[in-house]
């Protein structure tokens, strides 16, 4: 590990691209007193179609970079990274890198909350192809709630719609309705649908428009934020290692001006980004 400093550092928030900004926004809204360091690996995005090995390699490199920049706690605000890399990093890499540091994901907090949000015990997951194929939501939910049936459907065109700023156009309705119809056709008993990609909250208005009555939509941000608040209250040693000056920096592996322009779509505030290599 390149940085063994015991000084408090920012909470690292990592995503392959921009979607993690929706998680960061909710976390900062709930926990504004902390410092945050957001890193988007935009130069190598998207992670969704990539193999487990490549996603693990890229995610590990990003975590090591954030550790080297002083982060003692890193949130993988990316469902693909959480699905394909988190467990290996936690079990294999952290003991060697620095056992005092922590890396958390976004799938577990969402799985934990779903038990109280479904009455029929039939739950849907809309996510990228990589997240659906990993079956991470199925495994995490069934670990906690063996009685819940989980049905997943991949939405490969939703992220491009959002990143090309087409998410609020009439054309987007077709692709949103198509996937919602598909998941309800696979299991008509579904009464709660998890948005298992951090981009998808930008499509929330259209998703709600085409969701059948009585079916609850579950974006991740608020549940991840609540889970982090609870985690820090239960782990005072980690909380003490997190700096609290209310600051936030944005890093990208792509062009900083492009990132700053795109980021406004996700968090609706001016962003000054810095370009780095990892």
mmCIF file of N, CA, C and O in Angstrom, residues 32-35 243-247:
data_model
loop_
_atom_site.group_PDB
_atom_site.id
_atom_site.type_symbol
_atom_site.label_atom_id
_atom_site.label_comp_id
_atom_site.label_asym_id
_atom_site.label_seq_id
_atom_site.Cartn_x
_atom_site.Cartn_y
_atom_site.Cartn_z
ATOM 1 N N UNK A 32 -23.725 15.369 4.596
ATOM 2 C CA UNK A 32 -22.993 16.473 3.957
ATOM 3 C C UNK A 32 -21.695 16.849 4.659
ATOM 4 O O UNK A 32 -20.855 17.547 4.080
ATOM 5 N N UNK A 33 -21.523 16.396 5.903
ATOM 6 C CA UNK A 33 -20.365 16.829 6.686
ATOM 7 C C UNK A 33 -19.061 16.152 6.260
ATOM 8 O O UNK A 33 -17.970 16.633 6.579
ATOM 9 N N UNK A 34 -19.154 15.052 5.516
ATOM 10 C CA UNK A 34 -17.956 14.299 5.146
ATOM 11 C C UNK A 34 -17.297 14.866 3.891
ATOM 12 O O UNK A 34 -17.926 15.553 3.093
ATOM 13 N N UNK A 35 -16.002 14.537 3.725
ATOM 14 C CA UNK A 35 -15.286 14.837 2.483
ATOM 15 C C UNK A 35 -15.455 13.653 1.536
ATOM 16 O O UNK A 35 -15.446 12.495 1.971
ATOM 17 N N UNK A 243 -12.536 12.149 6.866
ATOM 18 C CA UNK A 243 -12.436 13.593 7.070
ATOM 19 C C UNK A 243 -13.817 14.243 6.965
ATOM 20 O O UNK A 243 -14.666 13.806 6.183
ATOM 21 N N UNK A 244 -14.000 15.295 7.734
ATOM 22 C CA UNK A 244 -15.312 15.951 7.801
ATOM 23 C C UNK A 244 -15.137 17.465 7.654
ATOM 24 O O UNK A 244 -15.130 18.213 8.620
ATOM 25 N N UNK A 245 -15.010 17.888 6.385
ATOM 26 C CA UNK A 245 -14.948 19.317 6.085
ATOM 27 C C UNK A 245 -15.985 19.716 5.034
ATOM 28 O O UNK A 245 -15.997 20.849 4.565
ATOM 29 N N UNK A 246 -16.822 18.759 4.635
ATOM 30 C CA UNK A 246 -17.864 19.052 3.652
ATOM 31 C C UNK A 246 -17.351 19.319 2.253
ATOM 32 O O UNK A 246 -18.004 19.998 1.468
ATOM 33 N N UNK A 247 -16.187 18.763 1.920
ATOM 34 C CA UNK A 247 -15.582 19.009 0.602
ATOM 35 C C UNK A 247 -15.853 17.851 -0.348
ATOM 36 O O UNK A 247 -16.077 16.728 0.079
#
